[in-house]
Amino acid sequence: MKLNQLVAAGLMASSASFANAAVSDSEFVVEDIKVIGLQRVALGAALTYLPVQVGDRLNSFRITQAIRSLYSSTHFERVEILRDGSTLVVKVAERPTISNIIFEGNDDIKDEQLQESLDGNGVRIGEPLDKTVLTSIENGLKDFFYSIGKYNADVSAIVTPLPRNRVDLKLLFEEGDAAEIQQINIVGNSVFSDEELMKDLELQFDTPWWDFLSETRYQQQTLQGDMETLRSHYMDRGYLRFNIDSTQVSMTPEKDGIYIALNVNEGEQYTVSDVELVGDLLGNEEYIRLVLPINVGELYNQAEVTYTEEFISKYLGRFGYAYPTVTTVPEINDEDKTVKLTLSVDPGKRIYVRRINFEGNTVTSDSVLRQNVNQMEGTWLSNTSLETSKASLSRLTYMEEVEFETTRLPGLDDQVDVDFNVKEQPSGSFNAGIGYGDRTKLSLQAGIQQNNFLGTGKQVGLNVSTVSYQRSAQITYNDPYFTIDGISLGGTIGYSEFDGSDFNVIQYNSKRWSVGANIGYPINEVNRINFGLTYSSVELYNTGYYEQTEQFYNQFRDATDPEAPINYDSYQASVAWSRSTLNRGLFPTAGSSQRASLSVTTPNSDVNYFKAVLDTKFYFPLSRDTRWTVLARLRLGYGNGYGETNGNEQILPFTENFTAGGADTLRGFENNTVGPRGIIRGNTNSIVGPDGQVYPGGSATDGISISRRSLGGNAMALGGLELIVPTPFVDAEYDNSVRTSMFIDVGNVWDTEFDYDKYKDLTQYSTNSGGLIDYSDWTQYRSSAGISVQWISPMGPMVFSFSRAIQEREGDDAKFFTFNIGQTF
């Protein structure tokens, strides 16, 4: 091929000037076009980027345009335009295709974050590689490391050629150690000491070893935040003219230490001389003025000014004015050190909601979500309704995250769409348990619970248990959206066979079946009241002899056949109040919940008793991201009988006693072992049973034996504190499914009807279960401390607890490790 003209292109700008110089006097008409070097790019696609067609007259200017157009397609690494007679020859070298992207050595930046950054620069697998952007990516990553104090960091982009014009791209990181802050100096302060100013800063230096929350590693963004904290400290105390004149950040020659100096000008304090409201306050000026926190004659406070602006904006937002403009204009008088504040309010237009949309709900139907949304379509936008709706959705146990945003409609300045973005979590659980003990042996249980059945929000459960102490089956159903007003309807059917001797309680066997229904009414967004009625039939047999149970047995025992089973029926009416301001249904980190319930058997029941329970929890976040939170909880319970039967005073059936010990009450103690124990009264002729207990063998009663097993009590008080901490080695994005906490549990179960004086002077035959104590004394509490890890697994909630008993009583059965699957949180 004879080449009459050559224009070589490197970079677009330089190639254009070269082309003009080479062909300035040699124009020609293109009769044919050939493209050489295509591999991945189709010929038709390449020609679309070439602004030249057959028949066009080609000159240096048109060649420049062609080169620029081909480079702008991002497909080509090198472009040459040649002429062979009247044929235009385009010779290209395609950019290699990225076959794989590898990150190595990165600790401070996650792979996902790096890939997002590369995506923003068009660097992704399957796309052509533009090597010119690699340098800017390297420099950008280095700048990031420098901003967090890693001045020895290095980032290298390594490109490895592969067959078929493909490459592997590896980003190799050498992060090094972050520079530690050696000293922070605040220069120019006289009103406040260095110590007083430093305690509010996030960056610290020379901290004690135990203060592991302090940040001693230099970070540029954190320093900017600390400067704003310093500014707020002065501005909130009247120093309106405060200013940070300069900031110096220097490092040691080894680049491992940082010195920070902040030069401040404190100025003087200013007081508020007047507060004026101007603009359209929708007729609410009087109310707003009454609640303003800014008072004439007080020191200027920037935090109060900001709060006032936000309060007015939120207040107007309640009435549909979602985008108001509230501006505070200060008029400073430097002579008398006063400032007049003028709050200018422009409510803007009232905003209406056109449509409410839901995204992210792959299981839950939109209709279920709308049941929890207070904001209505077609009405004005209310920020209060939106926040309440978000809280209601977040408290659903099958929702992990809930966010919302308002989208203004193009061409309409008074309408928005509200988009709720939800992230669901498993709504069902497979409940299972496995354990082994010297008395319980191997125990197994299983069940299925679905809190969002087929995405309808209905709760359906089937639980079957075959542990050593119980065989049971229960079906539960609850429809929280029985009516559009939020009235709920549910019911249960259950059957169980129970052996107390294998449950760490006194010896007895029972058969029980029950059926019940309940209905709930919402009082408001956070309060609810429920009513229920349950019928149950109980048969007791194989009962042991215990002082505390005889009074109950005597109501039903057949004098002619004292060993016959005891049967009784009851109708139990209940009422319960619940309140919840928790930020999530599972693993909450803020807010509180309370539940109080009272159940009473009706007078026509064979047993007459009542039970009252109060359960409350408070979450106090310690950090802004709520990853550090304190949980305080308290559970109180009391029950007793009322009336008489056959001349016997009614008492709380011992089968309804409260028990404690185990994962959900007192960790560190064996399940159901805390509280009063059974007392057996007998003499020296008493018989020792196969379980080690003493049973009466004669009529004399000159001594007692204490059972190894718990009886439970009619009163209960349990509480505790937990410090919820970030789970080690687990990313923050999994906080909603994995939780670690350090806890202290404390509490007791006691019997208010127990008469200690009746037994205290009697001889004790057996002390292997501990001596007699006053079971009516509520101060005989137990306590424990430990660490708990909870995980919402695909099988359901799992709880692992390592605990140690701190306060225990003689005969208690301490337990170091507990493990539960399907435990209720």
Coordinates of N, CA, C and O in Angstrom, one line a residue, residues 258-359:
I258 N 1.6 14.0 64.8 CA 0.9 15.2 64.3 C 0.8 16.2 65.5 O 0.5 15.8 66.6
Y259 N 1.1 17.4 65.2 CA 1.0 18.5 66.1 C -0.1 19.5 65.5 O 0.0 19.9 64.4
I260 N -1.1 19.8 66.3 CA -2.2 20.7 65.9 C -2.2 21.9 66.8 O -2.2 21.8 68.0
A261 N -2.3 23.1 66.1 CA -2.4 24.4 66.8 C -3.6 25.1 66.3 O -3.7 25.3 65.1
L262 N -4.5 25.6 67.2 CA -5.7 26.3 66.8 C -5.5 27.7 67.5 O -5.5 27.8 68.7
N263 N -5.5 28.7 66.6 CA -5.4 30.1 67.1 C -6.7 30.7 67.1 O -7.4 30.9 66.0
V264 N -7.2 31.1 68.3 CA -8.6 31.6 68.4 C -8.6 33.0 68.9 O -7.7 33.5 69.5
N265 N -9.7 33.7 68.5 CA -10.0 35.1 69.0 C -11.3 35.0 69.7 O -12.4 34.9 69.0
E266 N -11.4 35.0 71.0 CA -12.6 34.8 71.8 C -13.6 36.0 71.6 O -14.8 35.7 71.5
G267 N -13.2 37.2 71.6 CA -14.1 38.3 71.5 C -14.8 38.5 72.9 O -14.3 38.0 73.9
E268 N -15.9 39.2 72.9 CA -16.6 39.5 74.1 C -18.1 38.9 74.0 O -18.6 38.6 72.9
Q269 N -18.8 38.9 75.1 CA -20.1 38.3 75.2 C -21.1 39.4 74.7 O -21.0 40.5 75.1
Y270 N -22.2 38.9 74.0 CA -23.3 39.7 73.6 C -24.6 39.2 74.2 O -24.8 38.0 74.3
T271 N -25.4 40.2 74.5 CA -26.8 39.8 75.0 C -27.8 40.2 74.0 O -27.6 41.0 73.1
V272 N -29.0 39.5 74.1 CA -30.0 39.7 73.1 C -30.8 41.0 73.5 O -31.4 41.0 74.7
S273 N -30.9 42.0 72.7 CA -31.7 43.2 73.0 C -33.1 43.1 72.5 O -34.0 43.8 73.1
D274 N -33.4 42.3 71.5 CA -34.8 42.3 71.0 C -34.9 41.1 70.1 O -33.9 40.7 69.4
V275 N -36.1 40.5 70.0 CA -36.4 39.4 69.1 C -37.7 39.8 68.3 O -38.7 40.1 68.9
E276 N -37.5 39.8 67.0 CA -38.6 40.3 66.2 C -39.0 39.2 65.2 O -38.1 38.6 64.6
L277 N -40.3 38.9 65.0 CA -40.8 38.0 64.0 C -41.4 38.7 62.9 O -42.3 39.5 63.1
V278 N -41.0 38.4 61.7 CA -41.5 39.1 60.5 C -41.9 38.0 59.5 O -41.3 36.9 59.5
G279 N -42.8 38.3 58.6 CA -43.2 37.3 57.6 C -44.5 36.7 57.9 O -45.3 37.2 58.8
D280 N -44.9 35.7 57.2 CA -46.2 35.1 57.3 C -46.1 33.9 58.2 O -45.5 32.9 57.9
L281 N -46.7 34.0 59.4 CA -46.7 32.9 60.4 C -48.1 32.2 60.4 O -48.4 31.5 61.4
L282 N -48.9 32.4 59.4 CA -50.2 31.7 59.3 C -51.1 31.9 60.5 O -51.9 31.1 60.9
G283 N -51.0 33.1 61.1 CA -51.8 33.4 62.2 C -51.4 32.8 63.5 O -52.2 32.9 64.5
N284 N -50.2 32.2 63.6 CA -49.8 31.5 64.8 C -48.7 32.3 65.5 O -47.9 31.7 66.2
E285 N -48.5 33.6 65.2 CA -47.4 34.3 65.8 C -47.5 34.3 67.3 O -46.4 34.2 67.9
E286 N -48.6 34.4 67.9 CA -48.8 34.5 69.3 C -48.2 33.2 70.0 O -47.5 33.2 70.9
Y287 N -48.6 32.1 69.4 CA -48.2 30.8 70.0 C -46.7 30.6 69.8 O -46.0 30.2 70.7
I288 N -46.2 30.9 68.6 CA -44.8 30.8 68.4 C -43.9 31.6 69.3 O -42.9 31.2 69.8
R289 N -44.4 32.9 69.5 CA -43.7 33.8 70.4 C -43.7 33.2 71.8 O -42.7 33.4 72.5
L290 N -44.7 32.6 72.2 CA -44.8 32.0 73.6 C -43.8 30.9 73.8 O -43.3 30.7 74.9
V291 N -43.5 30.1 72.8 CA -42.6 29.0 73.0 C -41.2 29.2 72.5 O -40.4 28.3 72.6
L292 N -40.9 30.4 72.1 CA -39.5 30.7 71.7 C -38.6 30.6 72.9 O -38.9 31.2 73.9
P293 N -37.5 29.9 72.7 CA -36.5 29.8 73.8 C -35.6 31.0 74.0 O -34.9 31.1 75.0
I294 N -35.7 31.9 73.0 CA -34.8 33.1 73.1 C -35.5 34.2 73.9 O -36.6 34.6 73.6
N295 N -34.8 34.7 74.9 CA -35.4 35.7 75.8 C -34.5 37.0 75.7 O -33.3 36.9 75.7
V296 N -35.2 38.2 75.7 CA -34.5 39.4 75.7 C -33.7 39.6 77.1 O -34.2 39.2 78.1
G297 N -32.5 40.0 77.0 CA -31.7 40.2 78.2 C -30.7 39.1 78.5 O -29.8 39.2 79.3
E298 N -30.9 37.9 77.8 CA -30.1 36.8 78.1 C -28.9 36.8 77.1 O -29.0 37.5 76.0
L299 N -27.9 36.0 77.4 CA -26.7 35.9 76.5 C -27.2 35.3 75.2 O -28.0 34.4 75.1
Y300 N -26.5 35.7 74.1 CA -26.8 35.1 72.8 C -26.4 33.7 72.8 O -25.3 33.3 73.4
N301 N -27.2 32.8 72.2 CA -27.0 31.4 72.2 C -27.3 30.9 70.8 O -28.4 30.9 70.4
Q302 N -26.2 30.5 70.1 CA -26.4 30.0 68.7 C -27.2 28.8 68.6 O -28.0 28.6 67.7
A303 N -27.1 27.9 69.6 CA -27.9 26.6 69.6 C -29.4 26.9 69.7 O -30.2 26.3 69.0
E304 N -29.7 27.9 70.5 CA -31.1 28.3 70.7 C -31.6 28.9 69.4 O -32.8 28.7 69.0
V305 N -30.8 29.7 68.7 CA -31.2 30.3 67.4 C -31.5 29.2 66.4 O -32.5 29.2 65.7
T306 N -30.6 28.2 66.3 CA -30.8 27.1 65.4 C -32.0 26.3 65.7 O -32.8 26.0 64.8
Y307 N -32.2 26.1 67.0 CA -33.4 25.3 67.4 C -34.6 26.1 67.1 O -35.6 25.5 66.7
T308 N -34.6 27.4 67.3 CA -35.8 28.2 67.0 C -36.2 28.1 65.5 O -37.3 27.9 65.1
E309 N -35.1 28.2 64.6 CA -35.4 28.1 63.2 C -36.0 26.7 62.8 O -36.9 26.6 62.0
E310 N -35.4 25.6 63.4 CA -35.9 24.3 63.1 C -37.3 24.1 63.7 O -38.1 23.5 63.1
F311 N -37.5 24.7 64.9 CA -38.9 24.5 65.5 C -39.9 25.2 64.6 O -41.0 24.6 64.3
I312 N -39.7 26.4 64.2 CA -40.7 27.1 63.3 C -40.9 26.3 62.0 O -42.0 26.2 61.5
S313 N -39.8 25.8 61.4 CA -39.9 25.0 60.2 C -40.8 23.8 60.4 O -41.6 23.5 59.6
K314 N -40.5 23.0 61.5 CA -41.2 21.8 61.7 C -42.7 22.1 62.1 O -43.6 21.4 61.7
Y315 N -42.9 23.2 62.8 CA -44.3 23.6 63.2 C -45.1 23.9 61.9 O -46.2 23.5 61.8
L316 N -44.5 24.7 61.0 CA -45.2 25.0 59.8 C -45.4 23.7 58.9 O -46.4 23.6 58.2
G317 N -44.4 22.8 59.0 CA -44.5 21.5 58.3 C -45.7 20.7 58.7 O -46.1 19.8 57.9
R318 N -46.2 20.9 59.9 CA -47.3 20.1 60.4 C -48.6 20.5 59.6 O -49.5 19.7 59.5
F319 N -48.6 21.7 59.0 CA -49.8 22.2 58.3 C -49.6 22.2 56.8 O -50.3 22.8 56.0
G320 N -48.6 21.4 56.3 CA -48.4 21.2 54.9 C -47.4 22.1 54.3 O -47.1 22.0 53.1
Y321 N -46.8 23.0 55.0 CA -45.8 24.0 54.5 C -44.4 23.3 54.7 O -43.7 23.6 55.6
A322 N -44.1 22.4 53.8 CA -43.0 21.5 54.0 C -41.6 22.1 53.6 O -40.6 21.6 54.1
Y323 N -41.7 23.2 52.9 CA -40.4 23.8 52.5 C -40.4 25.3 52.9 O -40.2 26.2 52.0
P324 N -40.5 25.6 54.2 CA -40.5 27.0 54.6 C -39.0 27.5 54.6 O -38.1 26.8 54.7
T325 N -38.9 28.8 54.6 CA -37.6 29.5 54.7 C -37.6 30.3 56.0 O -38.4 31.3 56.1
V326 N -36.8 29.9 57.0 CA -36.7 30.7 58.2 C -35.2 31.2 58.3 O -34.3 30.4 58.4
T327 N -35.0 32.5 58.4 CA -33.7 33.0 58.4 C -33.6 34.0 59.6 O -34.5 34.8 59.8
T328 N -32.5 33.9 60.3 CA -32.3 34.8 61.5 C -31.3 35.8 61.0 O -30.1 35.5 60.6
V329 N -31.7 37.1 61.1 CA -30.8 38.2 60.7 C -30.3 38.9 62.0 O -31.2 39.5 62.7
P330 N -29.0 38.9 62.4 CA -28.6 39.6 63.6 C -28.2 41.0 63.3 O -27.5 41.3 62.2
E331 N -28.6 41.9 64.1 CA -28.1 43.3 64.0 C -27.2 43.5 65.3 O -27.7 43.7 66.4
I332 N -25.9 43.6 65.1 CA -25.0 43.6 66.2 C -24.6 45.1 66.5 O -24.3 45.9 65.6
N333 N -24.7 45.4 67.8 CA -24.3 46.7 68.3 C -23.0 46.4 69.1 O -23.1 46.0 70.2
D334 N -21.9 46.8 68.5 CA -20.6 46.5 69.2 C -20.3 47.5 70.3 O -19.5 47.2 71.2
E335 N -21.1 48.6 70.4 CA -20.8 49.6 71.5 C -21.4 49.1 72.8 O -20.7 49.1 73.8
D336 N -22.6 48.6 72.8 CA -23.1 48.1 74.1 C -23.2 46.6 74.1 O -23.8 46.0 75.0
K337 N -22.6 45.9 73.2 CA -22.4 44.5 73.1 C -23.8 43.8 73.2 O -24.1 42.9 74.0
T338 N -24.7 44.2 72.3 CA -26.0 43.6 72.2 C -26.3 43.2 70.7 O -25.6 43.7 69.8
V339 N -27.3 42.4 70.6 CA -27.7 41.9 69.2 C -29.2 41.8 69.2 O -29.8 41.3 70.1
K340 N -29.7 42.4 68.1 CA -31.1 42.3 67.8 C -31.3 41.2 66.8 O -30.7 41.2 65.7
L341 N -32.2 40.2 67.1 CA -32.5 39.1 66.2 C -33.8 39.3 65.5 O -34.9 39.4 66.1
T342 N -33.8 39.2 64.2 CA -35.0 39.3 63.4 C -35.2 38.0 62.7 O -34.3 37.6 61.9
L343 N -36.2 37.3 63.0 CA -36.5 36.0 62.4 C -37.5 36.2 61.2 O -38.7 36.6 61.5
S344 N -37.0 36.0 60.0 CA -37.8 36.2 58.8 C -38.4 34.9 58.4 O -37.6 33.9 58.2
V345 N -39.7 34.8 58.3 CA -40.4 33.5 58.0 C -41.1 33.6 56.7 O -42.0 34.5 56.5
D346 N -40.8 32.7 55.7 CA -41.6 32.6 54.5 C -42.1 31.2 54.4 O -41.3 30.2 54.1
P347 N -43.3 30.9 54.6 CA -43.8 29.5 54.7 C -43.8 28.8 53.3 O -43.8 27.6 53.2
G348 N -43.8 29.6 52.2 CA -43.9 29.0 50.9 C -45.3 28.5 50.6 O -46.3 28.9 51.3
K349 N -45.4 27.6 49.7 CA -46.7 27.1 49.3 C -47.0 25.9 50.2 O -46.1 25.1 50.6
R350 N -48.3 25.6 50.4 CA -48.7 24.4 51.0 C -48.6 23.2 50.1 O -49.0 23.3 48.9
I351 N -47.9 22.2 50.6 CA -47.6 21.0 49.7 C -48.5 19.9 50.0 O -48.9 19.6 51.1
Y352 N -49.0 19.3 48.9 CA -49.9 18.2 49.0 C -49.2 16.9 48.5 O -48.3 16.9 47.6
V353 N -49.7 15.7 49.0 CA -49.1 14.5 48.6 C -49.9 13.9 47.5 O -51.2 13.6 47.6
R354 N -49.3 13.6 46.3 CA -50.0 13.0 45.2 C -50.1 11.5 45.4 O -51.1 10.9 45.3
R355 N -48.9 10.9 45.7 CA -48.9 9.4 45.8 C -47.9 9.0 46.8 O -46.8 9.7 47.0
I356 N -48.2 7.9 47.5 CA -47.2 7.3 48.5 C -46.8 6.0 47.9 O -47.6 5.1 47.5
N357 N -45.5 5.8 47.7 CA -44.9 4.6 47.1 C -44.0 3.9 48.1 O -43.5 4.4 49.0
F358 N -43.9 2.6 47.8 CA -43.1 1.7 48.7 C -42.1 0.9 47.8 O -42.5 0.4 46.7
E359 N -40.9 0.9 48.2 CA -39.9 0.1 47.5 C -39.1 -0.8 48.5 O -39.0 -0.4 49.7

